[in-house]
mmCIF file of C-alpha atoms and ligand atoms in Angstrom:
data_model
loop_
_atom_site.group_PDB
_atom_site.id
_atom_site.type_symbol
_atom_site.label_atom_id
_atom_site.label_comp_id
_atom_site.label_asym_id
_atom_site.label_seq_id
_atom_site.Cartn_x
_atom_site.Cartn_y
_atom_site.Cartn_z
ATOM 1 C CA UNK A 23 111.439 68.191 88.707
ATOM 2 C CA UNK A 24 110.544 64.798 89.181
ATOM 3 C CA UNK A 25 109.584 64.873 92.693
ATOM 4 C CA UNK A 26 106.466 67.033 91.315
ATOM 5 C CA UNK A 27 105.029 63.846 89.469
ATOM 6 C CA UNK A 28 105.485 61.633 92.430
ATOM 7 C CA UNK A 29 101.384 61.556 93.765
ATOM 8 C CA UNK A 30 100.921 62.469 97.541
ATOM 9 C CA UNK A 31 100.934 59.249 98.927
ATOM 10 C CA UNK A 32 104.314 58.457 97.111
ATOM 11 C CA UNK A 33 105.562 61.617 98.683
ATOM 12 C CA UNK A 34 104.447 60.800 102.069
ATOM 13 C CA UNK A 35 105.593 56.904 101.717
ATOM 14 C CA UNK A 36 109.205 58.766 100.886
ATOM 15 C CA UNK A 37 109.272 60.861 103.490
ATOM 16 C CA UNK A 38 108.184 58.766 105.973
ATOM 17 C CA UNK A 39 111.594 56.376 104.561
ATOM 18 C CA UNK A 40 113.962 59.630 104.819
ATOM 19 C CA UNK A 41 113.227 59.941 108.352
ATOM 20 C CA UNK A 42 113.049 56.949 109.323
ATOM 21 C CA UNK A 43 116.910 56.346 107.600
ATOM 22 C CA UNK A 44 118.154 59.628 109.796
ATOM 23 C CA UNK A 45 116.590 59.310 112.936
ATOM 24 C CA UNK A 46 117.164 61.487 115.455
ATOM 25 C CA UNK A 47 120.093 63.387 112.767
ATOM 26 C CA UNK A 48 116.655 65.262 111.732
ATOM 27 C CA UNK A 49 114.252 67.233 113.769
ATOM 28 C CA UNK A 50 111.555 68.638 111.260
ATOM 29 C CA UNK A 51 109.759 71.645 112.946
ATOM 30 C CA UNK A 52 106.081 72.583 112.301
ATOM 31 C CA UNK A 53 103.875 75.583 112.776
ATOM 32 C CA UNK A 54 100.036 74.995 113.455
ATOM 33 C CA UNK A 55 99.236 76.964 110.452
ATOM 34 C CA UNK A 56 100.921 73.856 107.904
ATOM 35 C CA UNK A 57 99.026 71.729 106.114
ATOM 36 C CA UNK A 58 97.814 69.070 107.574
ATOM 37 C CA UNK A 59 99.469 66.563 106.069
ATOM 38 C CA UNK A 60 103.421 68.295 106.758
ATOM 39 C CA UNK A 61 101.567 68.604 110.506
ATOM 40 C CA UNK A 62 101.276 65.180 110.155
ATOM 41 C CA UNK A 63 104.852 64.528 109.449
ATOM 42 C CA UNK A 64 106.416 66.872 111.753
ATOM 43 C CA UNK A 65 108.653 65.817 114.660
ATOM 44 C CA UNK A 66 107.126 68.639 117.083
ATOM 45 C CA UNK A 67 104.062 70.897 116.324
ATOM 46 C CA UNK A 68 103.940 74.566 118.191
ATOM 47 C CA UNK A 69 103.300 78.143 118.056
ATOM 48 C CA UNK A 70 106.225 80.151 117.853
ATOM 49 C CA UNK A 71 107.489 80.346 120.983
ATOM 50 C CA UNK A 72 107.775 76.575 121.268
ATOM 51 C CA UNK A 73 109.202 75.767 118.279
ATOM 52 C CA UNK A 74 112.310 78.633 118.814
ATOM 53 C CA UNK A 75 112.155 77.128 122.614
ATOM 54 C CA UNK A 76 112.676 73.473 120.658
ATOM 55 C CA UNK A 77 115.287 74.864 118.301
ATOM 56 C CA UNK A 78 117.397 75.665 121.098
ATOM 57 C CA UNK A 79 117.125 73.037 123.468
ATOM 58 C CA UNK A 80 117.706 70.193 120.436
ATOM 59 C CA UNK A 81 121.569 69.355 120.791
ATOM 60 C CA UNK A 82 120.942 65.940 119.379
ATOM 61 C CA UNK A 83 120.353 66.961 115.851
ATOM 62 C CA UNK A 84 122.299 67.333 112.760
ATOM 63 C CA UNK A 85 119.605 68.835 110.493
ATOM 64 C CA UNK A 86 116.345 71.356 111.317
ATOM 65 C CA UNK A 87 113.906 71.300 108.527
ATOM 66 C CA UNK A 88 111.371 74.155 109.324
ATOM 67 C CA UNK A 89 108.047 74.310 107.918
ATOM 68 C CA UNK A 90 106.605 77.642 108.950
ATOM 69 C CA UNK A 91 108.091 81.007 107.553
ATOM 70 C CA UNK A 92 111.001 82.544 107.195
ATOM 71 C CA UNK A 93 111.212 84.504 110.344
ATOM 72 C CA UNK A 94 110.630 80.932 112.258
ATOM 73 C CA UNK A 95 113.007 79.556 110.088
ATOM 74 C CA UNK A 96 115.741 82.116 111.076
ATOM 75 C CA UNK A 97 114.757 82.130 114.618
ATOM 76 C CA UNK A 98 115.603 78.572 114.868
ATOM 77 C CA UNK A 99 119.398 79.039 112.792
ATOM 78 C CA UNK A 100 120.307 81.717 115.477
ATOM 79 C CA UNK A 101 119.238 79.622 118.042
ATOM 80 C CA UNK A 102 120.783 76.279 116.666
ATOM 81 C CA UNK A 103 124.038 74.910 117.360
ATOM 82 C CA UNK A 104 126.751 76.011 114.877
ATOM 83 C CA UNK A 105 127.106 72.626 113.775
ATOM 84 C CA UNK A 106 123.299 72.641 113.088
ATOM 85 C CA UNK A 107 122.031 73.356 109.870
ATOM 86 C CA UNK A 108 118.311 74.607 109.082
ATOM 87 C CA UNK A 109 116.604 74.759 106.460
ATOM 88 C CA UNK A 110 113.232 75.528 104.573
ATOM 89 C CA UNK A 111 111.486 73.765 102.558
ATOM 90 C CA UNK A 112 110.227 77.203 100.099
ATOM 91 C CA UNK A 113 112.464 80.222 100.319
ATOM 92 C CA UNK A 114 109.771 82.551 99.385
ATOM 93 C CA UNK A 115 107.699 81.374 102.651
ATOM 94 C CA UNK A 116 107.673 85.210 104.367
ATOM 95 C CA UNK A 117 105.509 87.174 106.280
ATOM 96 C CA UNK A 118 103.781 90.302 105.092
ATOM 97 C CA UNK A 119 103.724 91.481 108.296
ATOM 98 C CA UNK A 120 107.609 90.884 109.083
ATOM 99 C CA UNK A 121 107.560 93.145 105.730
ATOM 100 C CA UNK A 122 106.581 96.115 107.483
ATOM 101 C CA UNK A 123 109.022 97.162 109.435
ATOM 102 C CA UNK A 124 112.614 97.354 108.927
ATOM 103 C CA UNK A 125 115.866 98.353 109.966
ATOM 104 C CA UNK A 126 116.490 101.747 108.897
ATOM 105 C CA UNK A 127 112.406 103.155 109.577
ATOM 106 C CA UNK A 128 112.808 101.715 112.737
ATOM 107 C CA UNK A 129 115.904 102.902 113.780
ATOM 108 C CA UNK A 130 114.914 106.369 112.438
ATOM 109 C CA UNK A 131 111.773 106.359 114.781
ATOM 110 C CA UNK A 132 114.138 104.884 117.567
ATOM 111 C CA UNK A 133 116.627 108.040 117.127
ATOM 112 C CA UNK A 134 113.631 110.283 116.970
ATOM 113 C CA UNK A 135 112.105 108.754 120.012
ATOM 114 C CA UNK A 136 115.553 109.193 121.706
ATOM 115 C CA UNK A 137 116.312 112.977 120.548
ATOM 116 C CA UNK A 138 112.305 113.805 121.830
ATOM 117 C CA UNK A 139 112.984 111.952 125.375
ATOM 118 C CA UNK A 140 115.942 111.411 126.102
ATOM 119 C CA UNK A 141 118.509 108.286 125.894
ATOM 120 C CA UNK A 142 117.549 104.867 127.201
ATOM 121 C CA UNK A 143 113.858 106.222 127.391
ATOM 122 C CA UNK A 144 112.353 103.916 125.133
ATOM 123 C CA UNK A 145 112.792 100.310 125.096
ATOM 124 C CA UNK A 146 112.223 98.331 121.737
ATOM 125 C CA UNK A 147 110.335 95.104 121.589
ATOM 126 C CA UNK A 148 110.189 92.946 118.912
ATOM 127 C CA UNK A 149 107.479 90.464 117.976
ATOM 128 C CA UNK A 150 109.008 87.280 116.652
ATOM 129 C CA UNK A 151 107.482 88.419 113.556
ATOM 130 C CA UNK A 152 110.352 90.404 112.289
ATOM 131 C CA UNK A 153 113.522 89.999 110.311
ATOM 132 C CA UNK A 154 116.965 89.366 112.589
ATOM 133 C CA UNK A 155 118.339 92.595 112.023
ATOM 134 C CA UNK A 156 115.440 93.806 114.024
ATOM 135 C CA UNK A 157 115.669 91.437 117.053
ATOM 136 C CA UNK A 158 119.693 92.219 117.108
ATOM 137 C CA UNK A 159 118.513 95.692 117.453
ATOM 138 C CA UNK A 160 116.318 95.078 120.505
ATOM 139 C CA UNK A 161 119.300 92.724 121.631
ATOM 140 C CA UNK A 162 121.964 95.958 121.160
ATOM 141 C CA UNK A 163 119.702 98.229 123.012
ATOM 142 C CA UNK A 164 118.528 96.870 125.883
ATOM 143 C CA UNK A 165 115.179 94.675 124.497
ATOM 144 C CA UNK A 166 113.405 91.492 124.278
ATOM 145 C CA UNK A 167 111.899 89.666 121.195
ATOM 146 C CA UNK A 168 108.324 88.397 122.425
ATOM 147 C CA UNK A 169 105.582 86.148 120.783
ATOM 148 C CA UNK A 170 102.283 85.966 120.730
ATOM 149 C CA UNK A 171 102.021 83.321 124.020
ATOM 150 C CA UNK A 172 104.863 86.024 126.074
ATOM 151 C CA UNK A 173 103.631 89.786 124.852
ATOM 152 C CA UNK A 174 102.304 90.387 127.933
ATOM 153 C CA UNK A 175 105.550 88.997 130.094
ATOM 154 C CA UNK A 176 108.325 90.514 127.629
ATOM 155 C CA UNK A 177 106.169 94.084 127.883
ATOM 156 C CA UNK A 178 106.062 93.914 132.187
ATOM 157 C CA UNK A 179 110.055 93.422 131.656
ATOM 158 C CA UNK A 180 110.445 96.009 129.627
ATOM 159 C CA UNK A 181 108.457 98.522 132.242
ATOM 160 C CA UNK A 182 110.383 97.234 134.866
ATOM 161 C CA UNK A 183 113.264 98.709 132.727
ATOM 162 C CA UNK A 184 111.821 101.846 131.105
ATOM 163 C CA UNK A 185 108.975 104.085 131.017
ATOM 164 C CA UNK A 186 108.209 103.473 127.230
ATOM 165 C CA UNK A 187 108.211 100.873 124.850
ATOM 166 C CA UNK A 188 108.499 100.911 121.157
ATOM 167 C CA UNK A 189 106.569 97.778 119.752
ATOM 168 C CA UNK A 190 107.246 96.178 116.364
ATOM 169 C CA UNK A 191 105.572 95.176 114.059
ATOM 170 C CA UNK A 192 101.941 94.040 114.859
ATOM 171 C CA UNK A 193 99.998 97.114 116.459
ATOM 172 C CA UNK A 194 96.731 94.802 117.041
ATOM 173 C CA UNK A 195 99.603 92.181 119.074
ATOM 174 C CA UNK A 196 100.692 95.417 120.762
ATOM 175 C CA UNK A 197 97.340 97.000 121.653
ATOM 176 C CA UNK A 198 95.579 93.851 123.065
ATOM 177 C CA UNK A 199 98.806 93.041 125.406
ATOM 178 C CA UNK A 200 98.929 96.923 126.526
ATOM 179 C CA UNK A 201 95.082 96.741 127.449
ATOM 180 C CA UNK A 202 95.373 93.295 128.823
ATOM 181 C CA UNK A 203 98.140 95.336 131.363
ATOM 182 C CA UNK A 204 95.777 97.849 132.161
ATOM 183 C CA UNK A 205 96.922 100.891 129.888
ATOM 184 C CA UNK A 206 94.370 102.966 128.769
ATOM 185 C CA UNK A 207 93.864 104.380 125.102
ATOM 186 C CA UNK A 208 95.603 107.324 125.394
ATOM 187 C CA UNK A 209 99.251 105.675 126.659
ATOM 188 C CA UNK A 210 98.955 103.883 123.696
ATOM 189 C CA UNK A 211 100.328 105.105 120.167
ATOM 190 C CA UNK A 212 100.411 103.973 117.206
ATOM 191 C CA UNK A 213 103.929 105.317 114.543
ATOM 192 C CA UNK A 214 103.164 105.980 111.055
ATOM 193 C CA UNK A 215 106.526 104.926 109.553
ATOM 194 C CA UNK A 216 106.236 107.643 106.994
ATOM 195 C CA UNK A 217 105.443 110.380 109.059
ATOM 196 C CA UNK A 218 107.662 112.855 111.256
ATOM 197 C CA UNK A 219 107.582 111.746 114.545
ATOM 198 C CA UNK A 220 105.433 108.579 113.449
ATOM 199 C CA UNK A 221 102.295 111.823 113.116
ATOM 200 C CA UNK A 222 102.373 111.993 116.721
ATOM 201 C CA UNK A 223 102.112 115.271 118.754
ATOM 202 C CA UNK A 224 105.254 115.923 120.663
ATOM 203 C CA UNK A 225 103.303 116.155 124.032
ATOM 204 C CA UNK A 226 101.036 113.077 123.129
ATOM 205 C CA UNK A 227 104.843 111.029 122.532
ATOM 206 C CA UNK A 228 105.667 112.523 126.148
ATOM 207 C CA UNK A 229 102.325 110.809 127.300
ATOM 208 C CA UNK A 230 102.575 107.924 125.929
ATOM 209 C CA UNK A 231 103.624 104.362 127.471
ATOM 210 C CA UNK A 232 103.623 102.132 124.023
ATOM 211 C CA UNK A 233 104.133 103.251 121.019
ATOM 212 C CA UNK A 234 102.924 100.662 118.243
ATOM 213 C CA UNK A 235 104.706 100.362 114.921
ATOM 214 C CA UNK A 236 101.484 100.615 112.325
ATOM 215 C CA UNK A 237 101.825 96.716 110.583
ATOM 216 C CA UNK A 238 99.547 94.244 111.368
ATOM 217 C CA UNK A 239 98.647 90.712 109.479
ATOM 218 C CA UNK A 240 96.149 90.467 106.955
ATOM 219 C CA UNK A 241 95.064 87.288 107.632
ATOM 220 C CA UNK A 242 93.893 88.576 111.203
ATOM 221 C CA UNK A 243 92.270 91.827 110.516
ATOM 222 C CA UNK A 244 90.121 90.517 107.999
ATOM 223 C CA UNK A 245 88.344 89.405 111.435
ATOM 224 C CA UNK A 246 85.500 91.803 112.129
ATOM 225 C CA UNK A 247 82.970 92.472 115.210
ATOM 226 C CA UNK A 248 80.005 91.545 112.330
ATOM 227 C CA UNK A 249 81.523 88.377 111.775
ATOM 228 C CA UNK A 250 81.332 87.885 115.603
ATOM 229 C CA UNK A 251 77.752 89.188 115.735
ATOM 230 C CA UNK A 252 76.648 86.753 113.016
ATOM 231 C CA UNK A 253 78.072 84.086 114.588
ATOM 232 C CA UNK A 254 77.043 84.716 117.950
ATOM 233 C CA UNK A 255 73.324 85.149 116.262
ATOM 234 C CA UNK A 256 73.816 81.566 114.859
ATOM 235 C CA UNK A 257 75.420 79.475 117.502
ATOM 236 C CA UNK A 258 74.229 81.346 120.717
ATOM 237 C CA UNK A 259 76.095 78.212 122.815
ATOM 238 C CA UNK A 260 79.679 79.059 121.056
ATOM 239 C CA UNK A 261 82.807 80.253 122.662
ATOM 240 C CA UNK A 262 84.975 82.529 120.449
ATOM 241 C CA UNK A 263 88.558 82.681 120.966
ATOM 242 C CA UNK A 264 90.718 84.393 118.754
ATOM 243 C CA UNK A 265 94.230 85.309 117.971
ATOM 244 C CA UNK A 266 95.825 88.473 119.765
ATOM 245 C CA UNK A 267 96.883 89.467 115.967
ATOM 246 C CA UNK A 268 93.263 90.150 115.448
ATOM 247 C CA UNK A 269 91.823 94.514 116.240
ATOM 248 C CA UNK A 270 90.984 95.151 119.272
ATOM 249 C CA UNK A 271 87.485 95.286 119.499
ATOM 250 C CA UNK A 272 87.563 92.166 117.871
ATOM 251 C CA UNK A 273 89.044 90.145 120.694
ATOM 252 C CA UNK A 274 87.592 91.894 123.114
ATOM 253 C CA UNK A 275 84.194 90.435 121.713
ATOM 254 C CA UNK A 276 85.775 87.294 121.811
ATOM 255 C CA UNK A 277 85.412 85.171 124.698
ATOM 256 C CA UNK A 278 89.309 84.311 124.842
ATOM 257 C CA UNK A 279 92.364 84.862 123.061
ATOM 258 C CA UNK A 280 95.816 83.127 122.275
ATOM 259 C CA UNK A 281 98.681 82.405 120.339
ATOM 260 C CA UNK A 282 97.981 79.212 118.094
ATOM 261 C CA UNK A 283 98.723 76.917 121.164
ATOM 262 C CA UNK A 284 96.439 78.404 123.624
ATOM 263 C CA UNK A 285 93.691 77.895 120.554
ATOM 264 C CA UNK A 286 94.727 74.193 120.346
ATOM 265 C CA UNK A 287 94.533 74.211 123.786
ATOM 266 C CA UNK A 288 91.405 76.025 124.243
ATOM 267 C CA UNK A 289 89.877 73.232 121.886
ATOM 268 C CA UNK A 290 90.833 70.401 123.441
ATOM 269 C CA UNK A 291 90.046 71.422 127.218
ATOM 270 C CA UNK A 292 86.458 72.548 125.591
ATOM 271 C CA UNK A 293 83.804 69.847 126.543
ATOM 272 C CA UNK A 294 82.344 67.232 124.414
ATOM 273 C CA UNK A 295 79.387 68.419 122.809
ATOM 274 C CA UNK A 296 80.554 72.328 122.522
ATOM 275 C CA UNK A 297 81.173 74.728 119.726
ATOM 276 C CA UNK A 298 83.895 76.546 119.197
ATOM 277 C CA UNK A 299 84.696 79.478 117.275
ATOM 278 C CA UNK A 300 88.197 80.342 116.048
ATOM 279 C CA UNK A 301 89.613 83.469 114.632
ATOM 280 C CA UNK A 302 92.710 82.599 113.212
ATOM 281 C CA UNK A 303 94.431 80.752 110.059
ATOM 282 C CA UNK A 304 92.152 78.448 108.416
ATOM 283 C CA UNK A 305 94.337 75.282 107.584
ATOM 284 C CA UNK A 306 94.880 75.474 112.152
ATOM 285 C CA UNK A 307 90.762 75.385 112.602
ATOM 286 C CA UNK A 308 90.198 72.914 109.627
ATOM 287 C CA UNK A 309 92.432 70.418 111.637
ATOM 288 C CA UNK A 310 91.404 71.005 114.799
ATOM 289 C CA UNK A 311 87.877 70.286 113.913
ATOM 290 C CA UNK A 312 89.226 66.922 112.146
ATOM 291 C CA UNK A 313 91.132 66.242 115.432
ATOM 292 C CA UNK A 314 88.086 66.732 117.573
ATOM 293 C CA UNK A 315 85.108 64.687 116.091
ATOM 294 C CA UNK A 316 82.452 65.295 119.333
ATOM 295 C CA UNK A 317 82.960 69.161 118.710
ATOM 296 C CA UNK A 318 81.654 71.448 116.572
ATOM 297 C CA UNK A 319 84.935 73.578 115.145
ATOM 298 C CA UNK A 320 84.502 76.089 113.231
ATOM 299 C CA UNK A 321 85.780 79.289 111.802
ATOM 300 C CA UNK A 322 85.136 82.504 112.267
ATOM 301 C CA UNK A 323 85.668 83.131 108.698
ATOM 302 C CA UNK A 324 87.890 81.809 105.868
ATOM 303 C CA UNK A 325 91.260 83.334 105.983
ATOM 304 C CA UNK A 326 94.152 81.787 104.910
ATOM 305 C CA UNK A 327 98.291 82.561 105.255
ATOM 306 C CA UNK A 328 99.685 81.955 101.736
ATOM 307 C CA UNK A 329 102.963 82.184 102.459
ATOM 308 C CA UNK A 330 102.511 79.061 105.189
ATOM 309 C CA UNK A 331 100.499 77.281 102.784
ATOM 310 C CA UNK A 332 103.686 77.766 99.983
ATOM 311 C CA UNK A 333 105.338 74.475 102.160
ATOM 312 C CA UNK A 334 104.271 71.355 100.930
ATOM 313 C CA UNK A 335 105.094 67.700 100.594
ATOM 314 C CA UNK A 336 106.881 68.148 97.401
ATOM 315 C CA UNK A 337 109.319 70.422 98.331
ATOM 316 C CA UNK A 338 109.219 69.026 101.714
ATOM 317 C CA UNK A 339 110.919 65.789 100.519
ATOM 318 C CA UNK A 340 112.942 68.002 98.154
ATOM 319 C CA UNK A 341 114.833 69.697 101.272
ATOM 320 C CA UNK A 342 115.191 66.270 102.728
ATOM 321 C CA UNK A 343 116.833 64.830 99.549
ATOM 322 C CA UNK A 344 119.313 67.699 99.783
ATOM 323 C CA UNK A 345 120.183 68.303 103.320
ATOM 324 C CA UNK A 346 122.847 70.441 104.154
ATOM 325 C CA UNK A 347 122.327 72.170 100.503
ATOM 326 C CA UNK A 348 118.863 73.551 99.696
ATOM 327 C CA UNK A 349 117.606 76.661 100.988
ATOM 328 C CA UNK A 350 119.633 76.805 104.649
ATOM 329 C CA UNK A 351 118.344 79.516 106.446
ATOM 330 C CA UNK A 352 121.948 81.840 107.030
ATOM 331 C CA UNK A 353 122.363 84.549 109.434
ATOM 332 C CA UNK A 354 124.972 86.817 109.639
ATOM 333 C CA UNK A 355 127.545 86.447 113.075
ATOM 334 C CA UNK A 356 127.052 89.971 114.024
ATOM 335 C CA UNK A 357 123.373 89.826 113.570
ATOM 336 C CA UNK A 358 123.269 86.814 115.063
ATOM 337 C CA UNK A 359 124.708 87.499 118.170
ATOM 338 C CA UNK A 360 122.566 90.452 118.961
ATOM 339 C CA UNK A 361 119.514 88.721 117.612
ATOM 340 C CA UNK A 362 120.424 86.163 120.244
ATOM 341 C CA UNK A 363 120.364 88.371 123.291
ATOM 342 C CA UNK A 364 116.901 88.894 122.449
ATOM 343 C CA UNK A 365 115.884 85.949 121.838
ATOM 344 C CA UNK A 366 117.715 84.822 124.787
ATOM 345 C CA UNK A 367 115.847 87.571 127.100
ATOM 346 C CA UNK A 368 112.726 85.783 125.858
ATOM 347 C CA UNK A 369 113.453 82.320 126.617
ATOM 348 C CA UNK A 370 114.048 83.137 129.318
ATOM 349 C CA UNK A 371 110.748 85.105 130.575
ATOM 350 C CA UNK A 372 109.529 83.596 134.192
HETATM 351 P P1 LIG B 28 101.865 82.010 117.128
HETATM 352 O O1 LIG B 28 103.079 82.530 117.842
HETATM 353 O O2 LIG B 28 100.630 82.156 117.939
HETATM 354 O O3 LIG B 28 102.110 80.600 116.673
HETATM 355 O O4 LIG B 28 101.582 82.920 115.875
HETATM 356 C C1 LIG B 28 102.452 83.095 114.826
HETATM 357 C C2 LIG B 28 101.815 83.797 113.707
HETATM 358 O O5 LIG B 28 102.447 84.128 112.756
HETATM 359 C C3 LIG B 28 100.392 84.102 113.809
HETATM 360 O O6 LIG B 28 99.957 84.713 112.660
HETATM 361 FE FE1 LIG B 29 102.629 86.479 109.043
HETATM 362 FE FE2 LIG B 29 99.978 86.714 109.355
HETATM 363 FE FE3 LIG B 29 100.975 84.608 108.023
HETATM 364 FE FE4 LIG B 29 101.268 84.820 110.689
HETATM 365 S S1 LIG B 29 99.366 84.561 109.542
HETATM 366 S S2 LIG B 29 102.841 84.251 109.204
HETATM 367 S S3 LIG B 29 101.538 87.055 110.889
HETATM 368 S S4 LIG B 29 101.105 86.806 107.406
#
């Protein structure tokens, strides 16, 4: 592939030339967590609520590049325009965590949750996190997709609607929104996919406000309360915020939490002089601390996503020298349409 031989700053010099030749025919989309050099090059930077709220406000148009992962990706393609095409620049970008739930286990637990309590008892929530099929599930039956910046506004909807609420995938996302509303430990449950019932007492299931699917990211739960302790130990004057994908009684050691916005944000609001402590992807904290010289940045520990780190400027300018052809993120129309009720319900969160 000749692209590969082309040294970065060719790349970036031919990149820079692509975009500049399609103007505003191309809107290239990237997630904190990218390199910072495809950061760099990005038309709009967000977490993911932003960058599926950019998807589908951007009429103008003709081509979406996404670097992020594949759930982002096909976020953004149900959200599009039909005349819009996205695309991404690796294929094999996923999520491990989008991995662990599914369709059919969660449909099974759905029906199970139904037959136990009774139709229209349970409302499903998905985080963003998940493949389409899932979010046209929650569209079909009554839900909301949520991120990690609306959790806590996409679960007080769903209460308004229903007593219970099946959350899926991320438990630790689940658990820190549910305490954040005030549930206690006991209204919260976590279902073993594997497991009749999820390996949940009937009675306990009758208790229960929010049932959390068991995945969670292993990028974030490599976070630990010793890691906090050592830093704290270290850098007394440090504030800790971390992501809301992290375990509980990590974040609530932490002095704040948020999706990768609210940590940008967090950063820059933070006064000259301070140090701050992040919890979250690595290649997010590495530029922050580049971006903000008169603060001490740093990590919590090393942990990085591979499968965001699998876009880069080679296949970056790749995509762009075949747009319209290479790897366009396609969504089924039935899927699609119930996927976009969710995701609708979302965007539309007060
Ligand atoms: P944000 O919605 O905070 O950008 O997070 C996405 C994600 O995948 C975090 O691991
Ligand atoms: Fe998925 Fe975790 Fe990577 Fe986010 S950091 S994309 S949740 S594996």
């Amino acid at each position: 592939m000749k692209e590969a031989r082309l040294s970065d700053e060719e790349l970036i010099e031919k990149i820079r030339a692509r975009k500049e030749e399609l103007g505003s025919r191309l809107l290239i989309l990237s997630h904190h967590y990218q390199r910072k050099e495809i950061v760099a090059l990005g038309d709009f930077i967000g977490d993911s609520f932003e960058l599926s709220r950019k998807a589908a406000q951007d009429r103008e148009c003709r081509y979406i590049v996404f670097c992020g992962v594949h759930f982002m990706a096909q976020s953004a393609a149900i959200l599009a325009n039909p005349q819009q095409v996205v695309q991404i620049p690796d294929e094999e970008a996923g999520c491990r965590m989008a991995d662990m739930a599914d369709i059919y286990t969660v449909g099974s637990a759905y029906r199970q949750l139904e037959a136990l309590l009774g139709s229209g008892e349970v409302i499903p929530v998905a985080y963003m996190n998940s493949e389409a099929d899932l979010k046209a599930f929650c569209g079909e039956n009554s839900g909301i997709v949520c991120t990690s910046s609306n959790a806590d506004k996409a679960l007080k909807w769903a209460f308004e609607r229903a007593q219970k609420v099946l959350f899926f995938p991320d438990r630790h996302l689940g658990h820190n929104t549910g305490f954040g509303l005030g549930l206690s430990a006991e209204q919260m449950l976590v279902w073993s996919p594997d497991k009749p019932l999820g390996g949940n007492d009937p009675d306990a299931l009758k208790r229960a406000r929010l049932i959390l699917w068991d995945g969670f990211c292993h990028v974030h739960t490599r976070f630990t309360c010793d890691h906090i302790k050592q830093r704290r130990a270290r850098f007394p004057e440090a504030k800790i915020i971390v992501h809301p994908e992290c375990p509980r009684e990590v974040v609530a050691m932490a002095d704040a939490f948020g999706s990768t916005s609210r940590i940008e944000k967090y950063v820059k609001e933070a006064p000259s002089g301070s140090t701050i402590i992040i919890g979250t992807e690595i290649n997010l904290i590495e530029r922050l601390a580049l971006a903000y010289p008169d603060k001490k940045v740093l990590d919590l520990d090393r942990s990085l996503c591979p499968n965001m780190f699998k876009i880069n400027l080679a296949n970056l300018f790749e995509t762009l020298e075949h747009l319209g052809e290479m790897n366009v993120v396609r969504v089924d129309e039935a899927i699609k349409a119930g996927a976009r009720v969710a995701l609708d319900r979302m965007l539309s969160l007060a």
